[in-house]
XYZ file of N, CA and C in Angstrom:
519
model
N -69.768 -65.778 -121.937
C -69.884 -66.013 -123.615
C -70.044 -66.958 -124.698
N -70.630 -66.673 -125.482
C -71.045 -68.050 -125.865
C -69.948 -68.163 -127.558
N -69.618 -69.354 -127.171
C -68.636 -69.274 -129.183
C -69.841 -68.684 -130.462
N -70.790 -68.236 -130.001
C -72.001 -68.146 -131.624
C -72.305 -66.806 -130.872
N -72.790 -66.108 -130.182
C -72.008 -64.513 -129.713
C -70.565 -64.369 -130.576
N -70.175 -64.906 -129.767
C -68.570 -64.428 -130.284
C -67.908 -64.556 -131.481
N -68.685 -64.935 -132.613
C -67.894 -64.816 -133.884
C -69.450 -64.217 -134.099
N -70.321 -63.953 -133.592
C -71.135 -63.235 -134.175
C -70.960 -61.465 -134.900
N -70.549 -61.257 -135.270
C -69.978 -59.333 -135.731
C -70.762 -58.565 -134.701
N -69.975 -57.812 -134.182
C -70.615 -57.181 -133.722
C -70.982 -55.704 -134.446
N -71.975 -55.298 -133.972
C -73.029 -53.959 -134.383
C -72.517 -52.542 -134.183
N -72.006 -51.696 -134.928
C -71.025 -50.336 -134.717
C -72.053 -49.675 -135.550
N -73.115 -49.039 -135.758
C -73.649 -47.916 -135.768
C -72.388 -46.295 -135.791
N -72.671 -45.580 -137.978
C -72.429 -44.834 -137.917
C -73.614 -43.804 -138.266
N -73.170 -42.550 -136.920
C -73.966 -41.481 -137.349
C -73.678 -40.279 -138.504
N -74.435 -39.826 -139.018
C -73.953 -38.217 -139.756
C -73.337 -37.550 -139.096
N -73.684 -37.325 -137.654
C -72.442 -36.368 -136.572
C -71.148 -37.054 -137.236
N -70.707 -38.980 -137.232
C -69.474 -38.985 -137.886
C -68.809 -40.099 -136.317
N -69.926 -39.742 -135.529
C -69.784 -40.845 -133.841
C -70.168 -42.346 -134.830
N -69.610 -43.064 -133.520
C -69.367 -44.427 -133.682
C -69.534 -45.690 -131.925
N -70.771 -45.930 -132.609
C -71.585 -46.132 -131.742
C -71.730 -47.950 -131.754
N -71.100 -48.588 -130.590
C -71.441 -50.469 -130.485
C -72.806 -50.289 -130.048
N -72.948 -51.019 -130.651
C -74.343 -51.691 -130.181
C -74.570 -52.600 -128.783
N -73.471 -53.278 -129.195
C -72.753 -54.585 -128.316
C -72.819 -53.777 -126.315
N -71.812 -52.730 -126.737
C -71.419 -52.629 -125.572
C -72.408 -50.886 -125.073
N -73.361 -50.414 -125.823
C -73.958 -49.428 -125.621
C -72.810 -48.004 -125.749
N -72.369 -48.136 -125.999
C -70.911 -46.916 -125.612
C -70.536 -46.619 -127.365
N -69.905 -45.106 -127.026
C -69.472 -44.975 -128.162
C -68.308 -45.382 -128.269
N -68.000 -45.026 -129.672
C -66.087 -45.399 -129.953
C -65.402 -44.473 -131.101
N -63.738 -44.023 -130.240
C -62.885 -43.613 -131.431
C -62.362 -44.686 -132.427
N -61.969 -44.150 -133.205
C -61.026 -45.344 -134.209
C -60.374 -45.895 -133.290
N -59.466 -45.139 -132.249
C -58.775 -46.250 -131.350
C -59.170 -47.399 -130.819
N -60.430 -47.425 -130.335
C -61.008 -48.586 -129.891
C -61.393 -49.584 -131.165
N -61.874 -48.597 -132.427
C -62.173 -49.368 -133.094
C -60.911 -50.982 -133.759
N -59.134 -49.299 -133.690
C -58.671 -50.588 -133.977
C -58.334 -51.745 -132.905
N -58.828 -51.319 -131.864
C -58.415 -52.395 -131.137
C -59.108 -53.571 -131.072
N -60.612 -53.367 -131.307
C -60.949 -54.678 -131.318
C -60.842 -55.078 -132.514
N -60.257 -54.942 -134.039
C -59.104 -55.124 -134.603
C -57.811 -56.161 -133.775
N -56.998 -55.452 -133.058
C -55.803 -56.567 -132.691
C -56.662 -57.259 -131.672
N -57.788 -57.160 -131.356
C -57.976 -58.401 -130.779
C -58.308 -59.083 -131.075
N -58.821 -59.330 -132.260
C -59.898 -59.909 -133.284
C -61.086 -59.931 -132.898
N -61.980 -58.918 -132.885
C -63.335 -59.145 -132.427
C -63.825 -58.779 -133.676
N -64.829 -59.536 -134.263
C -65.582 -59.377 -135.441
C -66.552 -58.252 -134.822
N -66.678 -57.387 -136.048
C -67.436 -56.508 -136.394
C -68.183 -55.915 -137.768
N -69.081 -55.391 -137.660
C -69.480 -54.253 -139.094
C -69.696 -53.595 -138.436
N -69.664 -52.144 -139.040
C -69.768 -50.902 -138.972
C -71.088 -50.972 -140.507
N -71.902 -50.215 -140.297
C -73.367 -49.352 -141.379
C -72.986 -47.818 -140.589
N -73.865 -47.939 -141.858
C -74.387 -46.541 -141.708
C -75.683 -46.140 -141.016
N -75.776 -45.444 -139.803
C -77.206 -45.674 -139.009
C -78.242 -45.468 -139.456
N -78.105 -44.404 -140.949
C -79.518 -44.054 -141.461
C -79.826 -45.140 -142.742
N -78.692 -45.698 -143.165
C -79.163 -46.772 -144.716
C -78.136 -48.261 -144.555
N -78.107 -48.261 -143.397
C -77.435 -49.300 -143.050
C -76.238 -50.147 -144.169
N -75.909 -49.158 -145.219
C -74.678 -49.659 -145.901
C -73.222 -49.601 -144.934
N -72.909 -50.750 -145.355
C -72.114 -51.480 -145.313
C -70.147 -50.931 -144.892
N -70.146 -49.544 -143.855
C -69.011 -48.674 -144.044
C -67.915 -49.057 -143.203
N -67.317 -50.901 -143.107
C -66.189 -51.772 -142.429
C -65.054 -51.189 -143.379
N -64.870 -51.229 -144.549
C -63.545 -51.454 -144.753
C -63.298 -49.300 -144.553
N -64.308 -48.363 -145.100
C -64.009 -47.586 -145.071
C -63.622 -46.788 -142.967
N -64.478 -47.066 -142.674
C -63.516 -47.197 -141.795
C -62.219 -47.474 -140.939
N -62.055 -49.051 -141.019
C -60.517 -49.387 -141.246
C -59.951 -48.922 -142.266
N -59.693 -47.558 -143.449
C -59.161 -46.958 -143.922
C -58.844 -45.844 -143.395
N -59.643 -45.356 -141.982
C -59.538 -44.694 -141.636
C -58.485 -44.445 -140.730
N -59.007 -46.100 -139.998
C -57.634 -46.551 -138.786
C -56.170 -46.313 -139.837
N -56.176 -46.763 -140.262
C -54.787 -46.765 -141.416
C -54.360 -45.510 -141.303
N -55.385 -44.809 -141.650
C -54.803 -43.226 -142.389
C -54.235 -42.534 -140.639
N -55.182 -43.525 -139.604
C -54.564 -42.362 -138.546
C -53.362 -43.346 -137.835
N -52.680 -44.187 -138.084
C -52.236 -45.065 -137.610
C -50.962 -44.432 -138.740
N -50.487 -44.021 -139.900
C -50.149 -43.577 -140.296
C -49.545 -42.088 -140.123
N -50.078 -41.465 -139.353
C -50.214 -39.744 -139.213
C -49.577 -39.955 -137.638
N -49.461 -40.929 -137.200
C -48.378 -41.054 -136.002
C -47.154 -42.046 -135.566
N -46.677 -41.542 -135.462
C -45.482 -42.627 -135.087
C -44.882 -42.728 -136.665
N -43.875 -44.171 -136.495
C -43.575 -44.373 -138.102
C -44.078 -44.730 -139.140
N -44.927 -44.795 -140.222
C -45.332 -44.884 -140.989
C -45.125 -46.374 -141.242
N -46.307 -47.014 -141.911
C -45.949 -48.963 -142.744
C -45.242 -47.799 -144.264
N -46.542 -47.665 -144.669
C -46.342 -47.020 -146.423
C -45.606 -45.895 -146.853
N -44.365 -45.649 -147.608
C -44.142 -44.947 -147.746
C -44.753 -44.040 -149.365
N -44.606 -43.181 -149.245
C -45.063 -41.816 -150.370
C -44.378 -43.300 -151.503
N -43.597 -43.398 -152.188
C -43.692 -44.492 -153.220
C -44.707 -45.813 -152.871
N -44.503 -46.039 -152.050
C -45.124 -47.678 -151.831
C -47.455 -47.379 -152.372
N -47.443 -46.588 -151.828
C -48.667 -45.496 -151.881
C -48.910 -44.682 -153.354
N -47.272 -44.405 -153.842
C -47.965 -44.420 -155.300
C -48.034 -45.463 -155.909
N -47.248 -47.208 -155.864
C -46.955 -47.504 -156.417
C -48.424 -48.738 -156.119
N -49.047 -48.606 -154.881
C -50.155 -49.482 -154.903
C -51.822 -48.407 -155.898
N -51.531 -46.740 -155.835
C -52.327 -46.428 -156.917
C -52.477 -47.138 -158.227
N -51.068 -46.918 -158.616
C -51.039 -47.521 -159.988
C -51.195 -48.866 -160.239
N -51.286 -50.102 -159.330
C -51.856 -50.564 -159.380
C -53.695 -51.173 -159.832
N -54.508 -50.663 -159.174
C -56.059 -50.014 -159.347
C -55.700 -50.361 -161.670
N -56.781 -51.262 -161.345
C -56.946 -51.132 -162.806
C -56.432 -53.717 -163.339
N -56.014 -53.167 -164.341
C -55.613 -54.788 -164.797
C -54.957 -55.117 -164.001
N -53.904 -54.552 -162.988
C -53.282 -55.717 -162.001
C -54.057 -56.086 -160.180
N -55.167 -55.357 -160.661
C -55.505 -55.032 -158.781
C -55.894 -56.232 -158.396
N -56.949 -56.833 -158.904
C -56.709 -58.417 -158.236
C -55.114 -59.487 -158.318
N -54.486 -59.038 -158.733
C -53.091 -59.772 -158.731
C -52.361 -59.124 -157.085
N -52.638 -57.751 -157.224
C -51.679 -57.004 -156.161
C -52.569 -57.313 -154.312
N -54.142 -57.700 -155.071
C -55.484 -57.167 -153.595
C -54.506 -58.251 -152.864
N -54.360 -60.237 -154.023
C -54.001 -61.529 -153.775
C -52.878 -61.635 -153.208
N -51.643 -60.432 -153.440
C -50.745 -60.492 -153.414
C -50.071 -60.226 -151.439
N -51.080 -59.338 -151.581
C -51.245 -57.941 -150.777
C -51.210 -59.750 -149.188
N -53.107 -59.748 -148.984
C -53.271 -60.318 -148.848
C -53.342 -61.977 -148.059
N -52.691 -62.716 -149.567
C -51.805 -63.328 -148.885
C -50.481 -63.457 -147.870
N -49.697 -62.266 -148.552
C -48.283 -61.866 -147.335
C -48.881 -61.524 -146.140
N -49.846 -60.644 -146.189
C -50.267 -59.925 -144.576
C -50.699 -61.685 -143.909
N -51.536 -62.093 -144.547
C -52.032 -64.080 -143.821
C -50.414 -64.503 -143.080
N -49.703 -64.964 -144.145
C -48.507 -65.343 -143.862
C -48.403 -65.094 -142.589
N -47.723 -63.861 -142.604
C -46.789 -63.150 -141.619
C -47.657 -63.531 -140.547
N -49.478 -63.104 -140.452
C -49.908 -63.057 -139.195
C -49.841 -64.549 -138.261
N -49.622 -65.750 -139.900
C -49.780 -67.274 -139.247
C -48.473 -67.000 -138.872
N -47.450 -66.739 -139.248
C -45.958 -67.712 -138.466
C -45.801 -66.366 -137.153
N -46.704 -65.562 -137.165
C -46.446 -64.455 -135.365
C -47.262 -65.561 -134.604
N -48.295 -65.570 -135.091
C -48.991 -66.457 -133.786
C -48.607 -67.769 -133.508
N -47.389 -68.902 -134.390
C -47.605 -69.726 -134.895
C -45.445 -70.049 -133.407
N -44.718 -68.679 -133.902
C -43.516 -67.974 -133.312
C -43.777 -67.527 -131.715
N -44.297 -66.526 -131.508
C -45.590 -65.891 -129.893
C -45.099 -65.237 -129.997
N -44.990 -63.810 -129.481
C -44.783 -62.594 -128.546
C -43.350 -63.004 -128.388
N -43.005 -63.661 -127.686
C -41.015 -63.628 -127.400
C -40.100 -63.478 -128.580
N -40.578 -63.972 -129.834
C -39.816 -63.774 -130.623
C -40.162 -62.685 -131.969
N -40.724 -61.296 -130.505
C -41.571 -59.977 -132.409
C -40.450 -59.464 -132.397
N -39.022 -59.382 -131.079
C -37.278 -58.607 -132.241
C -37.346 -59.293 -133.356
N -36.818 -60.833 -132.903
C -36.867 -60.997 -133.983
C -37.045 -61.046 -135.111
N -38.609 -61.625 -134.842
C -39.278 -60.873 -136.037
C -39.598 -59.833 -137.155
N -39.369 -58.596 -136.570
C -39.246 -58.132 -136.717
C -37.612 -57.538 -138.031
N -36.872 -57.965 -136.887
C -35.823 -57.710 -137.728
C -35.677 -58.680 -138.989
N -36.295 -59.356 -138.606
C -35.419 -60.857 -139.769
C -36.620 -60.029 -140.929
N -38.224 -59.563 -140.369
C -38.790 -58.595 -141.681
C -38.337 -58.413 -142.175
N -37.357 -56.647 -141.368
C -36.738 -55.536 -142.568
C -35.332 -56.302 -143.382
N -35.269 -57.623 -143.524
C -34.356 -57.576 -144.261
C -35.009 -58.177 -145.143
N -36.139 -58.958 -145.438
C -36.753 -60.035 -145.695
C -37.313 -58.476 -147.004
N -37.928 -57.267 -146.205
C -38.639 -56.275 -147.631
C -37.602 -56.082 -149.002
N -36.569 -55.473 -149.113
C -36.538 -55.808 -150.269
C -36.516 -56.804 -151.430
N -36.008 -57.835 -151.011
C -36.521 -59.143 -150.960
C -38.051 -59.252 -152.051
N -38.592 -58.990 -150.906
C -40.070 -59.088 -151.767
C -40.608 -58.392 -152.720
N -39.898 -57.779 -151.994
C -39.893 -56.221 -153.407
C -39.767 -56.330 -154.505
N -38.363 -57.169 -154.968
C -37.098 -57.306 -155.711
C -37.901 -58.271 -156.645
N -38.716 -59.589 -155.681
C -39.940 -60.478 -156.413
C -40.649 -60.373 -157.182
N -41.744 -59.124 -156.210
C -42.942 -58.144 -156.987
C -42.814 -58.042 -158.340
N -41.247 -56.678 -158.082
C -41.007 -56.081 -159.319
C -40.793 -56.848 -160.264
N -40.016 -57.458 -160.466
C -39.694 -58.549 -161.128
C -40.750 -59.606 -161.974
N -42.089 -60.396 -160.946
C -43.630 -61.001 -161.518
C -44.213 -59.129 -161.660
N -44.479 -58.587 -161.612
C -45.034 -57.105 -162.953
C -44.133 -56.518 -164.189
N -42.488 -57.021 -164.091
C -42.091 -56.746 -165.392
C -42.059 -58.083 -166.259
N -42.388 -58.987 -165.699
C -42.401 -59.960 -166.630
C -44.247 -59.964 -167.247
N -45.225 -59.224 -165.775
C -46.679 -60.287 -166.799
C -46.880 -58.896 -167.812
N -46.053 -57.601 -166.983
C -45.966 -56.329 -168.328
C -45.470 -56.852 -169.806
N -44.446 -58.155 -169.678
C -43.921 -57.848 -170.385
C -44.204 -58.422 -171.887
N -44.973 -60.189 -170.965
C -46.298 -61.171 -171.435
C -47.456 -60.027 -171.969
N -47.765 -59.310 -171.277
C -49.120 -58.709 -171.833
C -48.506 -57.916 -173.307
N -47.652 -57.083 -173.029
C -47.279 -56.393 -174.318
C -47.079 -57.416 -175.757
N -45.799 -58.292 -175.208
C -45.869 -59.521 -176.507
C -47.145 -59.616 -177.083
N -47.876 -60.586 -176.773
C -49.724 -60.755 -176.751
C -50.222 -59.624 -176.663
N -50.300 -58.012 -176.836
C -51.045 -57.092 -177.427
C -49.957 -56.863 -179.052
N -48.772 -57.120 -179.605
C -48.262 -56.828 -180.168
C -48.611 -58.704 -180.805
N -48.229 -59.594 -180.791
C -48.419 -60.558 -181.783
C -50.257 -60.432 -182.000
N -51.062 -60.777 -181.690
C -52.356 -60.416 -181.975
C -52.945 -58.965 -182.512
N -52.067 -58.117 -182.399
C -52.587 -56.328 -183.254
C -54.006 -56.162 -182.273
N -54.377 -56.518 -180.512
C -54.640 -55.956 -180.016
C -54.099 -54.560 -179.659
N -55.040 -53.783 -179.567
C -55.308 -51.902 -179.066
C -54.499 -51.101 -180.717
N -55.062 -51.127 -181.497
C -54.386 -51.034 -182.103
C -53.082 -51.255 -182.958
N -52.187 -51.395 -181.722
C -50.729 -52.112 -182.387
C -50.602 -53.395 -183.567
N -49.768 -53.058 -184.371
C -50.105 -53.895 -185.781
C -48.708 -55.139 -184.987
N -48.653 -56.385 -186.363
C -47.436 -57.488 -185.600
C -46.405 -56.707 -186.186
N -45.604 -57.208 -185.234
C -44.394 -56.846 -185.708
C -43.561 -56.886 -187.016
N -44.264 -58.069 -187.633
C -44.155 -58.310 -189.284
C -44.942 -57.142 -190.167
N -45.749 -56.451 -189.087
C -46.457 -55.311 -190.366
C -45.820 -53.856 -190.417
N -44.997 -54.276 -188.955
C -44.193 -52.620 -188.606
C -43.107 -52.009 -189.693
N -42.070 -53.529 -190.022
C -41.393 -52.332 -190.891
C -41.543 -51.686 -192.098
N -41.125 -50.424 -192.274
C -41.211 -50.409 -193.412
C -41.447 -51.484 -194.986
N -41.994 -50.789 -196.325
C -42.318 -51.515 -196.907
C -41.021 -50.985 -197.906
N -40.884 -52.515 -198.524
C -39.444 -51.442 -200.057
C -40.574 -51.531 -201.594
N -39.932 -50.972 -202.261
C -41.040 -50.659 -203.589
C -39.456 -51.262 -204.549
N -39.924 -51.515 -205.481
C -39.079 -51.509 -206.587
C -37.960 -50.675 -207.337
N -38.968 -49.499 -206.903
C -38.257 -48.225 -207.074
C -37.403 -47.075 -206.689
N -36.890 -48.359 -205.299
C -35.332 -47.648 -204.700
C -35.822 -46.218 -204.008
N -37.094 -46.201 -203.541
C -37.934 -44.776 -203.327
C -38.074 -45.345 -201.352
């Protein structure tokens, strides 16, 4: 296989009957097969067979859902609620943070090799609370900055702090 073929994403078509068809191997795939393509770092793109719409993200989310349903899940209910809460003003921040964090883990894993998988797993379990605390602190600081700016400039109907104090008149009322 040439480098050009290896870097060209495999085209997988999704049909209305929910079946996935790999045009490269001329065979049907399951979500487990899609997961294996990801693990093997095989580039691919999933498209709707009729419209040509890119469905890759949707299929990858289904793979995650299937993986979360069996065995020990990565995402706790609290974590999922936190992620949902980030959609909106902090969406870009969280997306970038998660992307960089996961890429760092992948880079370290590839540098250390498979022989240290257990040590890496232990290290990551110890680091999770630290990373969560750092993210919480970042979010708290961002929230405080946002609210202070909002109050300072009277955004969104809030009045500057000096205007919020009740005014006293000379009648003592």
